[in-house]
Amino acid sequence: MSDRAIEKMVSVMKEQYGNPSSLYRLGQTAKEVLEEAREKVAKIIGAETREITFTSGGSEADNQAILTAAKLGEAKGKKHIISSAFEHHAVLHTLKKLEKEGFEITLLDVHEDGLVRPEEVRDAIREDTCLVTIMFANNEIGTIQPIREIGAICREKQVLFHTDAVQAIGHLPINVVDDNIDMLSASSHKFHGPKGVGFLYAKKGIRLSNLIEGGAQERGKRAGTENVPGIAAMAEALTEAVENLDSYTKIVQARRDRLIEGISEIPHSALNGDLKNRLPSNVNFCFEGIEGESLLLLLDEKGIQASSGSACTSGSLDPSHVLLAIGRVHDVAHGSLRLSISEATTDEDVETIITSVKEVVEYLRGFSPIWRDLMAGKKEFIL
Amino acid sequence: MALYSEKVMDHFLHPRNVGVIEDADGVGEVGNAKCGDIMKMYLKIDNDIITDVKFETFGCGSAIASSSMATEMIKGKPVSEARELTNKAVAEALDGLPDYKMHCSVLAEEAIKSALEDYESKK
């Protein structure tokens, strides 16, 4: 977490611990902290303060945005929603639920490069389409979607456009007006704020449906006493992230590119997702002949914390739906590695990571029966 | 809490009996790449005694540890005893596996049985 965010959180907990719904002075001070945070967040994304609703995180914001659009659509007899095959489960599972309630869902192909094609969005829009929801950047492979173009098509067709921007906000410049966004979800811990806080931007005029009923907090759209310290710290973290965005992008992107270059030297490996339209922090590879969990555990032994789309890391039998969506077959999707870097990752770290990944992949291939068959020509290389 | 017991980590980080026996008397391979686990066992058998055993595994940490432990448990043992090895015994010897990883110990048992079948069929 960012030091500035931690300091802000502590100071609000110590000094402004009143309930913003109370009339006594301490309550009103807390209310001021809350509204100040709302102003900061709104300004950063080019929104108006009343368009920001604080939530418990990105998942809640995704749920609320989609269910809102579904309800508005249903009232007009429009029950068709367009999304993509590799959305976050907060989106996909909500859509599944709506499907059971009679909605029709179109999941667009994300192609081998992990990018939605705006023209395919246009072609998929029908008379009864009530929502297009496409993530700003993918959480596993980091590909940045053509949001502005998709938004423009939705405007033209008068269909609501929501984007799950959890991975993008604080990492990419976002302006909801310029980018033609009607609703946007964000989560604080993705930009070094505290966990359990997020927000939903909804363009004025969109009547949000409640997920949580109760008091009149958040203009009656999200009941429950506000997490004031968390919200204030989130606004602080986002402010800091945006202040440093230019230098962050330059530095982190250069290190990402070096990592990709170094890891690409491993034979029969492949980068997942487009190289150019990619979050500065994201590196994601598939390696043939090895399994991801053992790769992660061995890297962890070397002090490198990574993640994988392997089934074994998720407790299910299927590997990552994102990797399958970009056309990776099960055999290689199990052998994936995701590295997320930040300003704190030094040039030296980058070189250590490259060396370690090379060593570990070679070691695991050394006793992999699949690798043996591949090398002996009994099986064909996929990558 | 750690995902795996110390024993699992020990066998994963320092697997015993890794490799190939070129002139093996029995070879067994189970699992498939689609599910993310493949185990291959090589046995050298002399007078119905398993004199040497080697394995190759494509799989997660517990799959590698299960293979390693299973090879240790049958090395130097008579074929009849190796045939009785259960996945439960392998998991217990590793001080337990997480529930959703129990299938790794099943694969180890099956790989050994498959190698023994191959040995019997060649006799």
Short mmCIF file of C-alpha atoms in Angstrom, two decimals:
data_model
loop_
_atom_site.label_atom_id
_atom_site.label_comp_id
_atom_site.label_asym_id
_atom_site.label_seq_id
_atom_site.Cartn_x
_atom_site.Cartn_y
_atom_site.Cartn_z
CA MET A 1 0.00 0.00 0.00
CA SER A 2 1.08 3.57 -0.62
CA ASP A 3 2.49 5.37 2.44
CA ARG A 4 0.40 8.40 1.68
CA ALA A 5 -2.74 6.26 1.65
CA ILE A 6 -1.81 4.56 4.93
CA GLU A 7 -1.13 7.92 6.59
CA LYS A 8 -4.44 9.26 5.34
CA MET A 9 -6.29 6.19 6.58
CA VAL A 10 -4.74 6.37 10.03
CA SER A 11 -5.37 10.07 10.38
CA VAL A 12 -9.03 9.70 9.40
CA MET A 13 -9.44 6.81 11.84
CA LYS A 14 -7.88 8.86 14.63
CA GLU A 15 -9.22 12.32 13.93
CA GLN A 16 -12.39 12.02 11.86
CA TYR A 17 -14.01 8.90 13.21
CA GLY A 18 -17.55 10.26 13.29
CA ASN A 19 -20.46 8.79 11.36
CA PRO A 20 -21.07 10.93 8.27
CA SER A 21 -24.81 10.45 8.67
CA SER A 22 -24.78 12.08 12.12
CA LEU A 23 -25.42 15.72 12.69
CA TYR A 24 -22.91 16.28 15.48
CA ARG A 25 -19.75 18.06 14.53
CA LEU A 26 -17.55 14.97 14.31
CA GLY A 27 -20.07 13.38 11.99
CA GLN A 28 -20.08 16.40 9.75
CA THR A 29 -16.26 16.43 9.64
CA ALA A 30 -16.37 12.80 8.49
CA LYS A 31 -18.96 13.79 5.89
CA GLU A 32 -16.54 16.44 4.63
CA VAL A 33 -13.78 13.85 4.34
CA LEU A 34 -16.11 11.61 2.39
CA GLU A 35 -17.18 14.35 -0.03
CA GLU A 36 -13.63 15.54 -0.48
CA ALA A 37 -12.68 11.99 -1.51
CA ARG A 38 -15.60 11.90 -3.92
CA GLU A 39 -14.50 15.18 -5.49
CA LYS A 40 -10.94 13.94 -5.94
CA VAL A 41 -12.00 10.66 -7.55
CA ALA A 42 -14.55 12.37 -9.78
CA LYS A 43 -12.08 14.99 -10.96
CA ILE A 44 -9.46 12.37 -11.82
CA ILE A 45 -11.76 10.50 -14.18
CA GLY A 46 -13.49 13.59 -15.55
CA ALA A 47 -16.81 12.92 -13.83
CA GLU A 48 -19.14 14.97 -11.65
CA THR A 49 -19.13 14.25 -7.91
CA ARG A 50 -22.73 13.03 -7.91
CA GLU A 51 -21.79 10.43 -10.49
CA ILE A 52 -19.53 8.56 -8.04
CA THR A 53 -20.92 5.87 -5.72
CA PHE A 54 -18.55 4.26 -3.24
CA THR A 55 -18.69 0.48 -2.98
CA SER A 56 -16.90 -2.38 -1.27
CA GLY A 57 -14.75 -2.91 -4.35
CA GLY A 58 -14.71 -3.72 -8.05
CA SER A 59 -16.93 -6.79 -7.84
CA GLU A 60 -19.74 -4.93 -6.15
CA ALA A 61 -19.45 -2.10 -8.67
CA ASP A 62 -19.56 -4.58 -11.58
CA ASN A 63 -22.62 -6.31 -10.12
CA GLN A 64 -24.43 -3.05 -9.52
CA ALA A 65 -23.67 -1.63 -12.96
CA ILE A 66 -24.79 -4.74 -14.82
CA LEU A 67 -27.92 -5.32 -12.76
CA THR A 68 -28.82 -1.65 -13.17
CA ALA A 69 -28.55 -1.84 -16.95
CA ALA A 70 -30.47 -5.13 -16.97
CA LYS A 71 -33.30 -3.64 -14.96
CA LEU A 72 -33.48 -0.53 -17.13
CA GLY A 73 -33.40 -2.68 -20.24
CA GLU A 74 -36.00 -5.12 -19.02
CA ALA A 75 -38.43 -2.25 -18.40
CA LYS A 76 -38.19 -1.47 -22.14
CA GLY A 77 -38.32 -5.11 -23.18
CA LYS A 78 -34.61 -5.14 -24.01
CA LYS A 79 -32.94 -8.25 -22.69
CA HIS A 80 -29.75 -8.65 -24.69
CA ILE A 81 -26.28 -7.96 -23.27
CA ILE A 82 -22.93 -7.93 -25.06
CA SER A 83 -19.69 -8.70 -23.30
CA SER A 84 -16.42 -10.52 -23.95
CA ALA A 85 -15.26 -14.06 -23.27
CA PHE A 86 -12.46 -13.04 -20.91
CA GLU A 87 -14.16 -10.65 -18.51
CA HIS A 88 -13.58 -10.91 -14.79
CA HIS A 89 -15.83 -13.42 -13.03
CA ALA A 90 -17.61 -10.55 -11.28
CA VAL A 91 -18.97 -9.72 -14.72
CA LEU A 92 -19.28 -13.23 -16.19
CA HIS A 93 -21.06 -14.73 -13.19
CA THR A 94 -23.49 -11.81 -13.01
CA LEU A 95 -24.25 -12.32 -16.71
CA LYS A 96 -24.77 -16.05 -16.09
CA LYS A 97 -27.29 -15.19 -13.43
CA LEU A 98 -29.13 -12.87 -15.82
CA GLU A 99 -29.10 -15.57 -18.48
CA LYS A 100 -31.04 -17.81 -16.12
CA GLU A 101 -33.54 -14.97 -15.74
CA GLY A 102 -34.18 -14.89 -19.47
CA PHE A 103 -31.52 -12.47 -20.73
CA GLU A 104 -29.58 -13.31 -23.84
CA ILE A 105 -25.82 -12.88 -23.55
CA THR A 106 -23.39 -12.50 -26.46
CA LEU A 107 -19.75 -13.02 -25.51
CA LEU A 108 -17.46 -11.55 -28.16
CA ASP A 109 -14.29 -13.25 -29.29
CA VAL A 110 -11.10 -11.67 -27.97
CA HIS A 111 -8.93 -13.17 -30.71
CA GLU A 112 -5.38 -14.42 -30.30
CA ASP A 113 -4.08 -11.00 -29.32
CA GLY A 114 -6.59 -10.60 -26.51
CA LEU A 115 -8.37 -7.61 -28.09
CA VAL A 116 -12.05 -7.01 -28.73
CA ARG A 117 -12.77 -5.59 -32.20
CA PRO A 118 -15.03 -2.50 -32.15
CA GLU A 119 -16.60 -3.53 -35.45
CA GLU A 120 -17.65 -6.82 -33.89
CA VAL A 121 -19.33 -4.87 -31.11
CA ARG A 122 -21.22 -2.87 -33.74
CA ASP A 123 -22.29 -6.04 -35.54
CA ALA A 124 -23.47 -7.65 -32.31
CA ILE A 125 -25.69 -4.75 -31.21
CA ARG A 126 -29.39 -5.47 -31.78
CA GLU A 127 -32.66 -3.62 -31.27
CA ASP A 128 -33.02 -5.28 -27.87
CA THR A 129 -29.46 -4.74 -26.62
CA CYS A 130 -29.51 -2.98 -23.26
CA LEU A 131 -25.83 -3.09 -22.32
CA VAL A 132 -22.32 -3.51 -23.66
CA THR A 133 -19.82 -4.34 -20.92
CA ILE A 134 -16.16 -4.69 -21.88
CA MET A 135 -13.24 -4.49 -19.47
CA PHE A 136 -10.77 -1.63 -19.87
CA ALA A 137 -7.74 -3.89 -19.50
CA ASN A 138 -7.63 -7.61 -18.88
CA ASN A 139 -6.59 -8.68 -15.41
CA GLU A 140 -4.50 -11.66 -16.49
CA ILE A 141 -2.88 -10.73 -19.77
CA GLY A 142 -3.07 -6.94 -19.45
CA THR A 143 -4.43 -6.21 -22.92
CA ILE A 144 -5.98 -2.74 -23.22
CA GLN A 145 -9.25 -2.71 -25.07
CA PRO A 146 -10.29 -0.05 -27.64
CA ILE A 147 -12.66 1.49 -25.07
CA ARG A 148 -13.11 4.89 -26.73
CA GLU A 149 -14.08 3.33 -30.06
CA ILE A 150 -16.45 0.85 -28.45
CA GLY A 151 -17.95 3.67 -26.39
CA ALA A 152 -18.49 5.76 -29.50
CA ILE A 153 -20.35 2.91 -31.19
CA CYS A 154 -22.54 2.44 -28.10
CA ARG A 155 -23.31 6.18 -28.03
CA GLU A 156 -24.28 6.08 -31.68
CA LYS A 157 -26.51 3.05 -31.12
CA GLN A 158 -27.84 4.45 -27.83
CA VAL A 159 -26.83 1.43 -25.80
CA LEU A 160 -25.42 1.74 -22.27
CA PHE A 161 -21.69 1.07 -22.05
CA HIS A 162 -20.04 -0.20 -18.87
CA THR A 163 -16.36 -0.93 -18.40
CA ASP A 164 -14.68 -2.85 -15.61
CA ALA A 165 -11.65 -0.59 -15.22
CA VAL A 166 -10.28 -2.31 -12.11
CA GLN A 167 -6.93 -3.08 -13.76
CA ALA A 168 -6.65 0.17 -15.66
CA ILE A 169 -7.47 2.99 -13.31
CA GLY A 170 -4.35 4.58 -11.83
CA HIS A 171 -2.29 2.79 -14.49
CA LEU A 172 -3.68 4.41 -17.64
CA PRO A 173 -5.15 7.84 -18.33
CA ILE A 174 -8.95 7.55 -18.19
CA ASN A 175 -11.53 10.23 -18.84
CA VAL A 176 -15.11 9.03 -18.85
CA VAL A 177 -16.25 11.86 -21.14
CA ASP A 178 -13.53 11.50 -23.78
CA ASP A 179 -13.69 7.71 -23.55
CA ASN A 180 -17.49 7.62 -24.01
CA ILE A 181 -18.09 5.62 -20.83
CA ASP A 182 -21.51 5.44 -19.17
CA MET A 183 -20.53 3.29 -16.19
CA LEU A 184 -17.14 2.33 -14.80
CA SER A 185 -16.04 0.07 -11.95
CA ALA A 186 -12.87 0.56 -9.92
CA SER A 187 -11.14 -1.13 -7.02
CA SER A 188 -8.80 0.65 -4.63
CA HIS A 189 -6.16 -2.01 -3.91
CA LYS A 190 -5.18 -2.17 -7.59
CA PHE A 191 -3.64 1.28 -7.30
CA HIS A 192 -2.01 0.76 -3.90
CA GLY A 193 -5.03 1.81 -1.86
CA PRO A 194 -6.65 -0.33 0.85
CA LYS A 195 -8.60 -3.51 0.08
CA GLY A 196 -12.37 -3.68 0.41
CA VAL A 197 -13.06 -0.28 -1.19
CA GLY A 198 -13.96 0.75 -4.69
CA PHE A 199 -16.35 2.91 -6.61
CA LEU A 200 -18.86 2.92 -9.41
CA TYR A 201 -19.13 5.82 -11.81
CA ALA A 202 -22.55 6.11 -13.39
CA LYS A 203 -23.31 8.94 -15.80
CA LYS A 204 -26.04 11.23 -14.50
CA GLY A 205 -29.45 10.14 -15.63
CA ILE A 206 -28.71 6.45 -15.04
CA ARG A 207 -30.90 5.36 -12.17
CA LEU A 208 -28.86 2.85 -10.19
CA SER A 209 -30.53 -0.24 -8.74
CA ASN A 210 -29.56 -1.04 -5.17
CA LEU A 211 -27.73 -4.20 -4.21
CA ILE A 212 -27.89 -3.27 -0.53
CA GLU A 213 -31.07 -1.79 0.91
CA GLY A 214 -31.20 0.23 4.11
CA GLY A 215 -30.21 3.77 4.95
CA ALA A 216 -29.88 6.76 2.67
CA GLN A 217 -26.11 6.66 2.29
CA GLU A 218 -24.68 7.28 -1.19
CA ARG A 219 -27.84 9.07 -2.28
CA GLY A 220 -29.84 6.01 -1.31
CA LYS A 221 -28.09 3.85 -3.88
CA ARG A 222 -25.83 1.94 -1.52
CA ALA A 223 -26.99 1.56 2.06
CA GLY A 224 -24.65 0.99 4.99
CA THR A 225 -22.36 3.32 6.94
CA GLU A 226 -19.58 4.42 4.65
CA ASN A 227 -16.05 3.09 5.06
CA VAL A 228 -14.75 6.65 5.47
CA PRO A 229 -11.07 5.84 6.25
CA GLY A 230 -10.91 3.38 3.35
CA ILE A 231 -12.58 5.78 0.94
CA ALA A 232 -10.31 8.67 1.94
CA ALA A 233 -7.23 6.46 1.59
CA MET A 234 -8.43 5.25 -1.82
CA ALA A 235 -8.78 8.84 -3.04
CA GLU A 236 -5.29 9.58 -1.74
CA ALA A 237 -3.80 6.53 -3.44
CA LEU A 238 -5.50 7.35 -6.72
CA THR A 239 -4.32 10.96 -6.55
CA GLU A 240 -0.77 9.76 -6.01
CA ALA A 241 -0.98 7.19 -8.80
CA VAL A 242 -2.23 9.78 -11.27
CA GLU A 243 0.37 12.36 -10.21
CA ASN A 244 3.09 9.83 -10.98
CA LEU A 245 1.44 8.32 -14.02
CA ASP A 246 3.83 9.66 -16.66
CA SER A 247 7.02 8.60 -14.92
CA TYR A 248 5.41 5.36 -13.78
CA THR A 249 4.43 4.46 -17.31
CA LYS A 250 7.86 5.26 -18.71
CA ILE A 251 9.85 3.40 -16.06
CA VAL A 252 7.61 0.39 -15.55
CA GLN A 253 6.96 -0.12 -19.25
CA ALA A 254 10.68 -0.19 -20.01
CA ARG A 255 11.20 -2.85 -17.34
CA ARG A 256 8.23 -4.82 -18.63
CA ASP A 257 9.68 -4.80 -22.11
CA ARG A 258 13.05 -5.97 -20.83
CA LEU A 259 11.33 -8.79 -18.90
CA ILE A 260 9.41 -9.84 -21.99
CA GLU A 261 12.57 -9.71 -24.09
CA GLY A 262 14.52 -11.81 -21.57
CA ILE A 263 11.85 -14.43 -20.96
CA SER A 264 11.17 -14.73 -24.71
CA GLU A 265 14.63 -16.23 -25.06
CA ILE A 266 13.27 -19.41 -23.45
CA PRO A 267 12.59 -21.82 -26.32
CA HIS A 268 8.97 -22.86 -26.90
CA SER A 269 7.52 -20.06 -24.84
CA ALA A 270 5.00 -17.44 -25.92
CA LEU A 271 3.81 -14.10 -24.64
CA ASN A 272 0.08 -14.07 -23.92
CA GLY A 273 -1.74 -11.02 -25.23
CA ASP A 274 -0.80 -8.18 -27.53
CA LEU A 275 2.61 -6.62 -26.91
CA LYS A 276 1.67 -3.05 -27.77
CA ASN A 277 -1.78 -2.58 -26.26
CA ARG A 278 -0.75 -3.78 -22.85
CA LEU A 279 -0.68 -2.55 -19.26
CA PRO A 280 2.80 -1.30 -18.32
CA SER A 281 2.85 -3.70 -15.37
CA ASN A 282 1.81 -6.95 -17.03
CA VAL A 283 3.90 -9.86 -18.22
CA ASN A 284 2.20 -13.19 -19.00
CA PHE A 285 3.80 -16.19 -20.68
CA CYS A 286 3.01 -19.79 -21.53
CA PHE A 287 5.78 -22.38 -21.46
CA GLU A 288 5.45 -25.71 -23.14
CA GLY A 289 6.10 -28.91 -21.18
CA ILE A 290 5.72 -27.61 -17.64
CA GLU A 291 2.92 -26.94 -15.19
CA GLY A 292 2.35 -23.52 -13.65
CA GLU A 293 1.96 -24.31 -9.96
CA SER A 294 5.33 -25.99 -9.63
CA LEU A 295 6.82 -23.06 -11.52
CA LEU A 296 5.31 -20.61 -9.02
CA LEU A 297 6.41 -22.59 -5.98
CA LEU A 298 9.99 -22.76 -7.22
CA LEU A 299 10.01 -19.04 -8.05
CA ASP A 300 8.60 -18.34 -4.59
CA GLU A 301 11.57 -20.23 -3.13
CA LYS A 302 13.74 -17.70 -4.97
CA GLY A 303 11.78 -14.82 -3.52
CA ILE A 304 9.70 -14.11 -6.62
CA GLN A 305 5.95 -13.95 -6.15
CA ALA A 306 4.05 -14.66 -9.32
CA SER A 307 0.73 -16.19 -10.33
CA SER A 308 -0.48 -18.64 -12.93
CA GLY A 309 -3.54 -19.53 -14.93
CA SER A 310 -2.94 -23.17 -14.16
CA ALA A 311 -5.87 -25.20 -12.91
CA CYS A 312 -3.84 -26.36 -9.94
CA THR A 313 -3.58 -22.84 -8.57
CA SER A 314 -7.32 -22.29 -8.63
CA GLY A 315 -8.58 -25.58 -7.24
CA SER A 316 -10.61 -26.29 -10.37
CA LEU A 317 -9.83 -28.65 -13.22
CA ASP A 318 -9.83 -26.02 -15.92
CA PRO A 319 -7.04 -23.60 -16.60
CA SER A 320 -7.66 -19.86 -16.87
CA HIS A 321 -10.71 -18.89 -18.94
CA VAL A 322 -8.69 -15.92 -20.21
CA LEU A 323 -5.98 -18.11 -21.72
CA LEU A 324 -8.57 -20.43 -23.22
CA ALA A 325 -10.36 -17.38 -24.67
CA ILE A 326 -7.23 -16.30 -26.57
CA GLY A 327 -6.98 -19.79 -27.99
CA ARG A 328 -4.34 -21.39 -25.80
CA VAL A 329 -5.08 -25.11 -25.54
CA HIS A 330 -5.26 -26.77 -22.11
CA ASP A 331 -1.83 -28.38 -22.45
CA VAL A 332 -0.01 -25.05 -22.58
CA ALA A 333 -2.50 -22.99 -20.60
CA HIS A 334 -1.52 -25.06 -17.56
CA GLY A 335 2.04 -23.83 -18.00
CA SER A 336 1.43 -20.13 -17.65
CA LEU A 337 3.15 -17.47 -15.62
CA ARG A 338 1.92 -13.98 -14.77
CA LEU A 339 4.26 -11.36 -13.36
CA SER A 340 2.94 -8.01 -12.16
CA ILE A 341 5.59 -5.37 -11.74
CA SER A 342 5.53 -1.87 -10.26
CA GLU A 343 7.83 1.11 -9.61
CA ALA A 344 9.24 -0.95 -6.75
CA THR A 345 10.59 -3.56 -9.18
CA THR A 346 14.20 -2.49 -9.90
CA ASP A 347 16.30 -3.12 -13.01
CA GLU A 348 18.30 -5.55 -10.91
CA ASP A 349 15.10 -7.39 -9.90
CA VAL A 350 14.19 -7.67 -13.57
CA GLU A 351 17.47 -9.39 -14.40
CA THR A 352 17.12 -11.72 -11.40
CA ILE A 353 13.59 -12.63 -12.46
CA ILE A 354 14.72 -13.42 -16.02
CA THR A 355 17.54 -15.67 -14.79
CA SER A 356 15.31 -17.40 -12.26
CA VAL A 357 12.49 -18.08 -14.70
CA LYS A 358 14.96 -19.52 -17.20
CA GLU A 359 16.51 -21.77 -14.55
CA VAL A 360 13.21 -23.02 -13.18
CA VAL A 361 11.66 -23.71 -16.59
CA GLU A 362 14.75 -25.65 -17.64
CA TYR A 363 14.81 -27.58 -14.36
CA LEU A 364 11.13 -28.60 -14.61
CA ARG A 365 11.46 -29.54 -18.25
CA GLY A 366 14.37 -31.76 -17.20
CA PHE A 367 11.98 -34.30 -15.74
CA SER A 368 8.80 -33.60 -17.63
CA PRO A 369 7.57 -36.60 -19.63
CA ILE A 370 5.82 -34.23 -22.04
CA TRP A 371 9.03 -32.32 -22.70
CA ARG A 372 10.83 -35.60 -23.32
CA ASP A 373 8.22 -36.65 -25.88
CA LEU A 374 8.39 -33.24 -27.54
CA MET A 375 12.16 -33.34 -27.77
CA ALA A 376 12.09 -36.91 -29.08
CA GLY A 377 9.68 -35.83 -31.82
CA LYS A 378 6.91 -38.09 -30.48
CA LYS A 379 4.71 -35.06 -29.93
CA GLU A 380 4.45 -31.83 -31.84
CA PHE A 381 5.32 -28.51 -30.28
CA ILE A 382 2.38 -26.18 -29.88
CA LEU A 383 4.43 -23.09 -29.10
CA MET B 1 -0.75 -21.26 6.75
CA ALA B 2 1.30 -22.91 4.06
CA LEU B 3 -0.46 -24.77 1.29
CA TYR B 4 1.69 -27.87 1.70
CA SER B 5 3.26 -29.78 4.60
CA GLU B 6 7.02 -29.58 5.12
CA LYS B 7 7.32 -33.13 3.82
CA VAL B 8 5.56 -32.25 0.58
CA MET B 9 7.78 -29.22 0.13
CA ASP B 10 10.89 -31.29 0.87
CA HIS B 11 9.97 -33.91 -1.75
CA PHE B 12 8.92 -31.20 -4.19
CA LEU B 13 12.11 -29.17 -3.80
CA HIS B 14 14.40 -32.20 -3.59
CA PRO B 15 12.63 -34.95 -5.49
CA ARG B 16 14.12 -38.42 -5.07
CA ASN B 17 14.62 -40.85 -7.94
CA VAL B 18 14.11 -38.37 -10.74
CA GLY B 19 14.99 -39.55 -14.20
CA VAL B 20 14.71 -42.36 -16.69
CA ILE B 21 15.77 -46.03 -16.74
CA GLU B 22 16.63 -46.79 -20.35
CA ASP B 23 16.40 -50.60 -20.04
CA ALA B 24 13.47 -50.60 -17.60
CA ASP B 25 11.58 -53.85 -16.99
CA GLY B 26 8.32 -51.99 -16.60
CA VAL B 27 7.17 -48.52 -17.65
CA GLY B 28 3.86 -46.90 -16.76
CA GLU B 29 2.42 -43.54 -17.74
CA VAL B 30 -0.83 -42.08 -16.42
CA GLY B 31 -2.70 -38.78 -16.53
CA ASN B 32 -3.01 -36.36 -19.41
CA ALA B 33 -1.75 -32.94 -20.32
CA LYS B 34 -5.26 -31.57 -20.63
CA CYS B 35 -5.83 -32.02 -16.90
CA GLY B 36 -2.36 -30.76 -16.10
CA ASP B 37 -0.78 -33.93 -14.68
CA ILE B 38 1.28 -36.70 -16.26
CA MET B 39 3.36 -39.22 -14.33
CA LYS B 40 5.74 -41.73 -15.80
CA MET B 41 7.37 -44.50 -13.73
CA TYR B 42 10.30 -46.71 -14.74
CA LEU B 43 11.01 -49.93 -12.80
CA LYS B 44 14.05 -52.19 -12.75
CA ILE B 45 13.07 -55.56 -11.36
CA ASP B 46 15.33 -58.41 -10.39
CA ASN B 47 13.95 -61.66 -8.94
CA ASP B 48 10.65 -59.94 -8.23
CA ILE B 49 12.43 -57.25 -6.23
CA ILE B 50 12.24 -53.62 -7.38
CA THR B 51 15.92 -52.82 -7.48
CA ASP B 52 15.58 -49.38 -9.02
CA VAL B 53 12.82 -46.90 -9.78
CA LYS B 54 12.80 -43.53 -11.52
CA PHE B 55 10.07 -41.06 -12.37
CA GLU B 56 9.26 -38.12 -14.62
CA THR B 57 6.34 -35.84 -13.80
CA PHE B 58 4.59 -32.95 -15.49
CA GLY B 59 2.41 -31.46 -12.81
CA CYS B 60 1.97 -29.34 -9.75
CA GLY B 61 4.00 -29.41 -6.55
CA SER B 62 1.97 -32.17 -4.94
CA ALA B 63 2.17 -34.32 -8.10
CA ILE B 64 5.95 -34.11 -8.06
CA ALA B 65 6.10 -34.78 -4.30
CA SER B 66 3.69 -37.73 -4.60
CA SER B 67 5.80 -39.31 -7.35
CA SER B 68 8.96 -38.83 -5.35
CA MET B 69 7.47 -40.30 -2.17
CA ALA B 70 5.90 -43.25 -4.01
CA THR B 71 9.24 -44.20 -5.58
CA GLU B 72 10.88 -44.18 -2.15
CA MET B 73 8.14 -46.38 -0.76
CA ILE B 74 8.60 -49.16 -3.31
CA LYS B 75 12.34 -49.10 -3.91
CA GLY B 76 13.94 -52.33 -2.72
CA LYS B 77 10.54 -53.88 -2.07
CA PRO B 78 9.10 -57.08 -3.58
CA VAL B 79 6.68 -56.62 -6.48
CA SER B 80 3.86 -58.10 -4.39
CA GLU B 81 4.33 -55.38 -1.79
CA ALA B 82 4.53 -52.58 -4.36
CA ARG B 83 1.24 -53.76 -5.81
CA GLU B 84 -0.41 -53.10 -2.45
CA LEU B 85 0.71 -49.47 -2.28
CA THR B 86 -2.32 -47.18 -1.92
CA ASN B 87 -2.70 -43.50 -2.63
CA LYS B 88 -3.72 -43.04 0.99
CA ALA B 89 -0.39 -44.44 2.15
CA VAL B 90 1.46 -42.04 -0.16
CA ALA B 91 -0.56 -39.06 1.10
CA GLU B 92 -0.06 -40.09 4.71
CA ALA B 93 3.68 -40.49 4.21
CA LEU B 94 3.67 -36.88 2.98
CA ASP B 95 1.87 -35.76 6.16
CA GLY B 96 -1.29 -35.19 4.17
CA LEU B 97 -2.30 -33.37 1.00
CA PRO B 98 -4.99 -30.69 0.55
CA ASP B 99 -8.34 -32.34 -0.38
CA TYR B 100 -8.34 -31.11 -3.96
CA LYS B 101 -4.80 -32.45 -4.42
CA MET B 102 -5.57 -36.01 -3.35
CA HIS B 103 -5.84 -37.01 -7.01
CA CYS B 104 -2.06 -36.48 -7.23
CA SER B 105 -1.50 -39.39 -4.85
CA VAL B 106 -4.00 -41.43 -6.85
CA LEU B 107 -1.93 -40.79 -9.98
CA ALA B 108 1.21 -42.00 -8.16
CA GLU B 109 -0.52 -45.24 -7.17
CA GLU B 110 -1.85 -45.71 -10.69
CA ALA B 111 1.52 -44.98 -12.30
CA ILE B 112 3.19 -47.70 -10.24
CA LYS B 113 0.38 -50.18 -10.94
CA SER B 114 0.62 -49.39 -14.64
CA ALA B 115 4.40 -49.96 -14.62
CA LEU B 116 3.92 -53.27 -12.78
CA GLU B 117 1.31 -54.37 -15.31
CA ASP B 118 3.73 -53.58 -18.08
CA TYR B 119 6.34 -55.71 -16.29
CA GLU B 120 3.92 -58.61 -15.87
CA SER B 121 2.85 -58.46 -19.50
CA LYS B 122 6.44 -58.72 -20.67
CA LYS B 123 7.26 -61.71 -18.47
#
